[in-house]
Coordinates of C-alpha atoms and ligand atoms in Angstrom, one line a residue:
X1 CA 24.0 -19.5 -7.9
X2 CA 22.1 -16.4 -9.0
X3 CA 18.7 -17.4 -11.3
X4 CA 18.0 -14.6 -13.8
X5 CA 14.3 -13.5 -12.7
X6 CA 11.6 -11.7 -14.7
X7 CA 11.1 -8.3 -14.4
X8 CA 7.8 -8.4 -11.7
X9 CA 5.4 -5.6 -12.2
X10 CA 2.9 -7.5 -9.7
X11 CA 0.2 -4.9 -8.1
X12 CA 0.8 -7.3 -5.2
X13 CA 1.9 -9.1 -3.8
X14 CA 4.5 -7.4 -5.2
X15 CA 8.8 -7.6 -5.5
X16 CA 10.6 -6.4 -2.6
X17 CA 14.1 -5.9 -2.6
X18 CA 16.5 -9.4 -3.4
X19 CA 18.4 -8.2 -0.1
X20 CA 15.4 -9.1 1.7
X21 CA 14.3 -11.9 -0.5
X22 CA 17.9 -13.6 0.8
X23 CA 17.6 -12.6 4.6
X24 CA 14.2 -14.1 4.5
X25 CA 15.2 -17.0 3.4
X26 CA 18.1 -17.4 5.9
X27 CA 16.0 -16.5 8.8
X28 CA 13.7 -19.8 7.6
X29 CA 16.1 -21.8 8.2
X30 CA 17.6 -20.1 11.3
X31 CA 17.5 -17.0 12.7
X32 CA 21.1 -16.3 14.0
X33 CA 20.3 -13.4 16.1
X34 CA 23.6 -11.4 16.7
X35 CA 24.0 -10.7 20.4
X36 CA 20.6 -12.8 21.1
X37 CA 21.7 -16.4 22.8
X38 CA 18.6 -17.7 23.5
X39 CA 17.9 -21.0 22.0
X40 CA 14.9 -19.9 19.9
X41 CA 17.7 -17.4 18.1
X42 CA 18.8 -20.7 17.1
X43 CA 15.5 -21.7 15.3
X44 CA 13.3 -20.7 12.4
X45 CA 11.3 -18.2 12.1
X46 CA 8.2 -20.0 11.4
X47 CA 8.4 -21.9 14.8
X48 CA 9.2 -19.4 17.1
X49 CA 7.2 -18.3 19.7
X50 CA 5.4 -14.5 19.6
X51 CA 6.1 -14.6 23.4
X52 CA 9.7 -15.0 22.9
X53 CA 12.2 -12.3 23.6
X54 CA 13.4 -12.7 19.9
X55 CA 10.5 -12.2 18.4
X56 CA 9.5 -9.0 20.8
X57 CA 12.8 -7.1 19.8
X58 CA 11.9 -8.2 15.9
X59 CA 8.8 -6.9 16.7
X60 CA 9.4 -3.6 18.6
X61 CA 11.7 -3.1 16.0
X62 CA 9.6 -3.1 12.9
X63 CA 7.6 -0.5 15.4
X64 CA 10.3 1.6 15.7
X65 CA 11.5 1.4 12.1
X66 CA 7.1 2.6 11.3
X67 CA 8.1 5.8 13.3
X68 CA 11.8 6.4 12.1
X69 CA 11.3 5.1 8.3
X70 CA 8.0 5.7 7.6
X71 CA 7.7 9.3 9.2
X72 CA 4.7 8.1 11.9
X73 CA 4.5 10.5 14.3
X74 CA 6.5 9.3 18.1
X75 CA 3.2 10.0 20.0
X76 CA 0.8 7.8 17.4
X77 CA 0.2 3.8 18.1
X78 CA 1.5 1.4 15.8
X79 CA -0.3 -1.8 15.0
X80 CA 0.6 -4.8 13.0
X81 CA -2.9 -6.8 12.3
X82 CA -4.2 -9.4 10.0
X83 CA -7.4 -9.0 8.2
X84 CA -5.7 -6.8 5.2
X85 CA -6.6 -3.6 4.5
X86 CA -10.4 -4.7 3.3
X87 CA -10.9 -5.4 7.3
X88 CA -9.6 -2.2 8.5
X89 CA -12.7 -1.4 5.7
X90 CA -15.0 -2.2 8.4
X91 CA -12.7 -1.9 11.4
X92 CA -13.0 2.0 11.0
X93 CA -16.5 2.6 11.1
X94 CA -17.1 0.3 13.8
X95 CA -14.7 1.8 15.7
X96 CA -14.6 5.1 14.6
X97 CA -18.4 6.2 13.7
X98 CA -20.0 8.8 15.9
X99 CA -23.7 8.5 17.3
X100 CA -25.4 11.0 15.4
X101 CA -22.4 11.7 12.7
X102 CA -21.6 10.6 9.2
X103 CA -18.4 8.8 8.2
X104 CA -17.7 10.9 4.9
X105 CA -15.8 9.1 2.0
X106 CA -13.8 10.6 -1.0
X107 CA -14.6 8.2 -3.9
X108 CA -11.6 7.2 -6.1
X109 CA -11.8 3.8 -7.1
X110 CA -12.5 0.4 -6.6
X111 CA -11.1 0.7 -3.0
X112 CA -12.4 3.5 -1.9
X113 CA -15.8 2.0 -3.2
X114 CA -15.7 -0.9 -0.8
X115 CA -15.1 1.2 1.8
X116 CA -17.8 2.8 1.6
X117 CA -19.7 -0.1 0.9
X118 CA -18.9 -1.3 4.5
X119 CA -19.4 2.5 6.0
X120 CA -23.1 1.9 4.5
X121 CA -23.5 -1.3 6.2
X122 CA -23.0 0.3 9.6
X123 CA -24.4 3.4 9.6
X124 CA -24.8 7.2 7.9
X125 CA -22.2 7.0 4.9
X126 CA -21.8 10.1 2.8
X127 CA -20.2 10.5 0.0
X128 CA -18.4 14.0 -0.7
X129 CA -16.4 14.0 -4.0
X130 CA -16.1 11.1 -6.2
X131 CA -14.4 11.0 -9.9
X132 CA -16.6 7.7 -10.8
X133 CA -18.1 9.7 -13.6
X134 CA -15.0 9.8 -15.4
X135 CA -14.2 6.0 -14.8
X136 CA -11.7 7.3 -12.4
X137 CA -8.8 9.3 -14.2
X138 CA -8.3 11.7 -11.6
X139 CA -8.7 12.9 -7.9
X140 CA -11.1 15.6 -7.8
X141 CA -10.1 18.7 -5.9
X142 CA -11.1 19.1 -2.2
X143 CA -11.8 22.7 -3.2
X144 CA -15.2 20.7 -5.0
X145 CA -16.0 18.3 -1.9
X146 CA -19.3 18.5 0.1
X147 CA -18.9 19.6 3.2
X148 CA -18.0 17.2 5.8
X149 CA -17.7 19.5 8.5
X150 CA -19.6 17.5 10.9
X151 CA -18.4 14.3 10.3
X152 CA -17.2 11.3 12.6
X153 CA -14.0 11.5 9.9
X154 CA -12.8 11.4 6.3
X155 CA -11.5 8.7 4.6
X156 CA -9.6 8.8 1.6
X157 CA -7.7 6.3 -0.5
X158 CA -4.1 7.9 -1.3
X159 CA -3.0 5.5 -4.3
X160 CA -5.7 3.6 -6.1
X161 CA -3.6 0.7 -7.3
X162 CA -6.1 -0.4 -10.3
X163 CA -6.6 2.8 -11.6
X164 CA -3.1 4.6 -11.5
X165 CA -4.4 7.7 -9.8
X166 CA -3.0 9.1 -6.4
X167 CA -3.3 12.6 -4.5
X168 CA -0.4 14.2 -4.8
X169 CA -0.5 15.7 -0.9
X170 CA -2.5 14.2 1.3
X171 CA -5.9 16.7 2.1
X172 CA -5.9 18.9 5.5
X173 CA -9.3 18.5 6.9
X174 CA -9.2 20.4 10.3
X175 CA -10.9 19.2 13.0
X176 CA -12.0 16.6 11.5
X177 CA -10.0 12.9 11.4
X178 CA -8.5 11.8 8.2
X179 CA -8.6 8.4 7.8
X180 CA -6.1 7.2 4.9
X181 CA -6.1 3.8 2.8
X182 CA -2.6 4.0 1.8
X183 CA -2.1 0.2 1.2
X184 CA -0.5 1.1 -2.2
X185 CA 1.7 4.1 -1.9
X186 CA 3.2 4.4 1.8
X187 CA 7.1 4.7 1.9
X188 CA 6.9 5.4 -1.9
X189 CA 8.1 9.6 -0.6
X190 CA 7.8 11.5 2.2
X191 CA 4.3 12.4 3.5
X192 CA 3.0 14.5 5.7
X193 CA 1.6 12.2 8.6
X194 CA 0.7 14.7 10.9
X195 CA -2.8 15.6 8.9
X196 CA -3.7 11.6 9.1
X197 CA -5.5 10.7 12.5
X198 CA -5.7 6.5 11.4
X199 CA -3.7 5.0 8.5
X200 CA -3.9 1.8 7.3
X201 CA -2.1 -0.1 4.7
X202 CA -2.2 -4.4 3.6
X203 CA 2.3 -5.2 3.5
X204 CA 1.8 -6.6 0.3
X205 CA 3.3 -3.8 -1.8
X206 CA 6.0 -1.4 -0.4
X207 CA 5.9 -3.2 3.5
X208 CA 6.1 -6.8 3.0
X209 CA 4.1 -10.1 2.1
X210 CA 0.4 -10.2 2.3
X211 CA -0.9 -11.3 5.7
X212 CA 0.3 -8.1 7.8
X213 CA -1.9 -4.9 8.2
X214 CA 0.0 -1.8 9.2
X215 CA -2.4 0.5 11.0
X216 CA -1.3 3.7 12.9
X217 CA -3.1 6.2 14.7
X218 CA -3.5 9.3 16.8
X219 CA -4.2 7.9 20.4
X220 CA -7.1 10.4 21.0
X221 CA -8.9 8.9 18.0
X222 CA -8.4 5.4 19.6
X223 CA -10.4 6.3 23.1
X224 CA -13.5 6.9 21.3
X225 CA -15.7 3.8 22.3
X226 CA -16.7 1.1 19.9
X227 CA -20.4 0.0 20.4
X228 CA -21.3 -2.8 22.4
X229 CA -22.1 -5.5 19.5
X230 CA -18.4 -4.8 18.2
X231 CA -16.1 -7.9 18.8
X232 CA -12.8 -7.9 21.2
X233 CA -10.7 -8.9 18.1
X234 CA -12.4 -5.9 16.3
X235 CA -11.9 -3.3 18.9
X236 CA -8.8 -0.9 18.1
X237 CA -8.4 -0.6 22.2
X238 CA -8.1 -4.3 22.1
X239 CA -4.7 -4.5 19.9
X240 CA -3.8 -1.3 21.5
X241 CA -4.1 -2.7 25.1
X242 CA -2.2 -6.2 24.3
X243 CA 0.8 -4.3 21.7
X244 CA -1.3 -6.0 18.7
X245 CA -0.2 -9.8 20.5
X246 CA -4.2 -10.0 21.4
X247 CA -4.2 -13.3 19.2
X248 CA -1.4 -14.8 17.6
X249 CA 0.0 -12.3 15.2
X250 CA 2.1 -12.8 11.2
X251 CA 5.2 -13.3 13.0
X252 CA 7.2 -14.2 9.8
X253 CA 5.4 -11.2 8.0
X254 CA 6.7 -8.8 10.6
X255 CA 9.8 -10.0 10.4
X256 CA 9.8 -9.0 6.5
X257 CA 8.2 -6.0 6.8
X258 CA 11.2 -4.9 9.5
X259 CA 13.2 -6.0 7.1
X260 CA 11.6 -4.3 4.4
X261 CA 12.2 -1.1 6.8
X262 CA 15.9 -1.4 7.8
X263 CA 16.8 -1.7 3.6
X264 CA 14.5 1.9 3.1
X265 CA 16.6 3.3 5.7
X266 CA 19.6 1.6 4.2
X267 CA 19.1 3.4 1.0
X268 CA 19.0 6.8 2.4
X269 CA 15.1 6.7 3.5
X270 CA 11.7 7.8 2.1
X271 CA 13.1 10.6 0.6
X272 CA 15.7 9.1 -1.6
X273 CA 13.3 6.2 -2.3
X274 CA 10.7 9.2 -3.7
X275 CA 13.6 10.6 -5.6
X276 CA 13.8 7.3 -7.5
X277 CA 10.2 6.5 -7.7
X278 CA 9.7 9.8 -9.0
X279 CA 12.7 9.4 -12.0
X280 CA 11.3 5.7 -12.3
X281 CA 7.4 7.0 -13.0
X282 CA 8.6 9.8 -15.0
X283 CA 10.4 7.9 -17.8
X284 CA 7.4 5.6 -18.0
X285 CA 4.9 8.9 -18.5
X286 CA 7.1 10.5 -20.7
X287 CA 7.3 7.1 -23.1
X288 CA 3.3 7.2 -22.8
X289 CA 3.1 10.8 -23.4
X290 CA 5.2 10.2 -26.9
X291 CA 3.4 7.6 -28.0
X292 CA 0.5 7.6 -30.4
X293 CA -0.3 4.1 -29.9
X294 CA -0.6 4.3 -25.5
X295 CA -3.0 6.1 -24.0
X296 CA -2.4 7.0 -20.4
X297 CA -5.7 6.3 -18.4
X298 CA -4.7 9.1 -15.2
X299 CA -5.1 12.5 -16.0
X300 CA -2.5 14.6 -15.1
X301 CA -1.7 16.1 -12.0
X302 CA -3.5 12.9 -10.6
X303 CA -0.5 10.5 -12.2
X304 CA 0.5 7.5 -9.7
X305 CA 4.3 7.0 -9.3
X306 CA 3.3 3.3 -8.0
X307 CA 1.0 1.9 -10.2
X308 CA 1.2 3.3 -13.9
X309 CA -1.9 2.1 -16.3
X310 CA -3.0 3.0 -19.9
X311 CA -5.1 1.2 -22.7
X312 CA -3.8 1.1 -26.3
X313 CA -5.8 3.2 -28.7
X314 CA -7.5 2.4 -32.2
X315 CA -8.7 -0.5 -34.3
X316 CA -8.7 -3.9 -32.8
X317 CA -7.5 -2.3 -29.3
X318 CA -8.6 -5.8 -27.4
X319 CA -6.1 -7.9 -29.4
X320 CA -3.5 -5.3 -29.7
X321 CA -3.4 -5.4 -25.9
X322 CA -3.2 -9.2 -25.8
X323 CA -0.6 -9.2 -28.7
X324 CA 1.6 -6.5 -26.3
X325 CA 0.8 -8.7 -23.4
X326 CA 2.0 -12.0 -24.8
X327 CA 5.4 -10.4 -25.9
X328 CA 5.8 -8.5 -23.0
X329 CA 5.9 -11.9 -20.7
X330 CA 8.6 -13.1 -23.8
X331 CA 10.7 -10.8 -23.1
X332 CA 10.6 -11.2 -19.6
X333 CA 8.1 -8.3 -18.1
X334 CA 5.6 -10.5 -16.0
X335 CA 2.7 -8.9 -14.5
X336 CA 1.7 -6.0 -16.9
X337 CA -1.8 -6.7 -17.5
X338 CA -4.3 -4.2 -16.4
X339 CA -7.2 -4.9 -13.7
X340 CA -10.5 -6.4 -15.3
X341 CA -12.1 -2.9 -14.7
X342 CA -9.8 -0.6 -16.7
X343 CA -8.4 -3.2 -19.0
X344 CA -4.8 -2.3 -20.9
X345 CA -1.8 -2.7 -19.4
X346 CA -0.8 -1.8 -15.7
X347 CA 3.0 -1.1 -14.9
X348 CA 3.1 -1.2 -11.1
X349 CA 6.7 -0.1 -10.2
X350 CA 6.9 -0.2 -6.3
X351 CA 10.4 0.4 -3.9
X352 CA 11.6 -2.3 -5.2
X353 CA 10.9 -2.1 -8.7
X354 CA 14.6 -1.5 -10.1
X355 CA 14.9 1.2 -12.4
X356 CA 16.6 -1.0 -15.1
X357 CA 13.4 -2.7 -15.1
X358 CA 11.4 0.6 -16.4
X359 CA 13.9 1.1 -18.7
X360 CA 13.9 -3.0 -20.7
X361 CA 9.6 -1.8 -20.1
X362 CA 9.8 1.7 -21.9
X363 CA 12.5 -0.2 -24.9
X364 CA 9.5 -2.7 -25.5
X365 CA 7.4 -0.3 -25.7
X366 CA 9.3 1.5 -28.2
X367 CA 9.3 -1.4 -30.1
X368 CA 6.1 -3.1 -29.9
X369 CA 4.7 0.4 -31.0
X370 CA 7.2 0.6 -34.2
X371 CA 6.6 -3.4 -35.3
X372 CA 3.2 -3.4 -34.5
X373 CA 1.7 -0.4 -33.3
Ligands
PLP401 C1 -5.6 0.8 -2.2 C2 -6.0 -0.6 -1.7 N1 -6.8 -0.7 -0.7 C3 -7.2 -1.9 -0.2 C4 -6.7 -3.1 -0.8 C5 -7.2 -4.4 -0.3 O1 -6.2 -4.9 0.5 P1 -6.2 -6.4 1.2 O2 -6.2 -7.3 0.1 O3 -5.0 -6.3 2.0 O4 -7.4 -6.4 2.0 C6 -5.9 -3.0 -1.9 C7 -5.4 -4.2 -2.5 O5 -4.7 -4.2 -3.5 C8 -5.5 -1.7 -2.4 O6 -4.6 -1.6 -3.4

């Protein structure tokens, strides 16, 4: 019996695809391998062992499916951690910081803000461009940047989920390692890995459930040397050297982010997924941009097609917003309000967001603005 389910523009967790919803639930209560006869084929997911053969060729799968799907480059490792994204915060300067160098951060949003927070807690932090000033409503250009030229790396944030801003390529830096938060935007399109040295996303929006940390990375990044007061568990090499098995890893979660993987590649991979991200964002801007009562909070050129955010504009804006809020869950559209720090309304409209979905959105909207607008 199929349920009738709310439209979910979650920032994430997020929706993933009902395919995935249904072979997750099936693998709960068994896994059914086909071609694997091994008894632990026979039982659940969530009791299997990460020793097993059946979870090493789910595993080395969802590895393979990072390269294949995802664009990472053959030659990079591929790690599946815990900690979330806000670990690999710290994880990079510990591991990555040069004696005598600066890590060097682009400044874009809340995210990018605790990354540098961590950065300063280790060691020489600069910051090089920053659209703060502006309460984040674009990207700034790399053509205004500091120079970082002698930095340990740069790190950038590609999406910022709570502000609706995203680079639309990823920067070239030269010789000098980019280091990409792309928690909220990787396998929305295609994107050109081969200028990222270390990227790192949390599952929780286009990858999977919360509780599984994708990080890849060039292996000549990974050999430089931690310093002695780093932990094991906080070592790159570490998760490197034991094929990210060091301690007991998400097991479930990796099973749903390889699913996640094999239905992108089902649908005819990240570039037909970008086509329809692209056609999905674009009816929601252009509804904005027609609007007199919606004011889009990214500027343009710096649009998110993941996460979509805009206030509503004159008199009594605060109750307006909850009044569009209140009928918005109504009618079905769950998860719409914006992030305590931009306020308004946030559409976030990941893979899996169905298009139909934008469309029942952008008909509210329509109508919300001509009843009460
Ligand atoms: C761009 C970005 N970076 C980092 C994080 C933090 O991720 P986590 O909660 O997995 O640590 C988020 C969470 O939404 C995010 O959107």
């Amino acid at each position: 019996m199929s349920v009738a389910r709310p439209y979910n523009f979650s920032a994430g967790p997020a929706i993933l695809p009902t395919s995935v919803f249904e072979e997750t639930a099936s693998a709960v209560r068994q896994l059914n391998v086909p071609g694997d006869d091994s008894l632990e084929a026979k039982l659940s997911i969530l009791e299997i062992s990460h020793r097993s053969k059946t979870f090493d060729a789910i595993h080395n799968e969802a590895i393979s499916l990072v390269h294949d799907v995802l664009g990472v480059p053959a030659d990079y490792e591929v790690l599946l951690l815990q900690g979330g994204a806000s670990l690999q915060f710290a994880m990079v300067p510990m591991n990555l910081a040069v004696p005598g160098k600066s890590g060097a951060y682009v400044d874009t949003g809340a995210w990018s803000a605790k990354a540098i927070k961590e950065s300063k807690g280790l060691g020489e932090t600069v910051v090089v461009g920053s659209s703060k000033a502006s309460g984040y409503d674009h990207i700034p250009s790399p053509d205004g940047w500091a120079d970082y030229s002698d930095a340990s790396y740069l790190h950038v944030t590609s999406n910022n989920t709570i502000y609706g801003t995203e680079f639309a390529e990823l920067p070239q830096t030269g010789d000098v390692p980019l280091i990409v938060d792309l928690s909220s935007n990787i396998g929305s399109r295609p994107m050109n890995f081969e200028r990222v040295a270390l990227g790192y996303a949390g599952a929780q929006k286009n990858l999977g459930p919360s509780g599984v940390t994708l990080v890849f990375a060039r292996k000549d990044l990974l050999a430089r040397q931690a310093p002695g007061y780093v932990p094991t568990i906080l070592r790159y090499g570490t998760h490197v050297e034991k094929n990210s098995l060091f301690n007991t890893p998400n097991t479930f979660g990796i099973l749903v982010l390889r699913n996640v993987l094999r239905w992108v590649r089902q649908r005819g991979g990240v570039e037909a997924v970008g086509a329809v991200n692209a056609a999905k964002a674009g009816k929601l801007y252009a509804a904005l941009d027609a609007s007199s009562l919606y004011v889009p909070h990214a500027k343009d050129g710096s649009r998110s097609t993941m996460n979509v955010t805009w206030t509503l504009a004159g008199e009594g804006e605060g109750d307006k917003t909850k009044a569009f809020l209140t009928a918005a869950e109504k009618a079905g559209l769950s998860g719409l309000k914006g992030h305590r720090s931009v306020g308004g309304v946030r559409a976030s409209i990941y893979n899996a967001f169905p298009e139909d979905g934008v469309d029942a959105l952008v008909e509210f909207m329509r109508e919300f603005e001509r009843t009460q607008g």
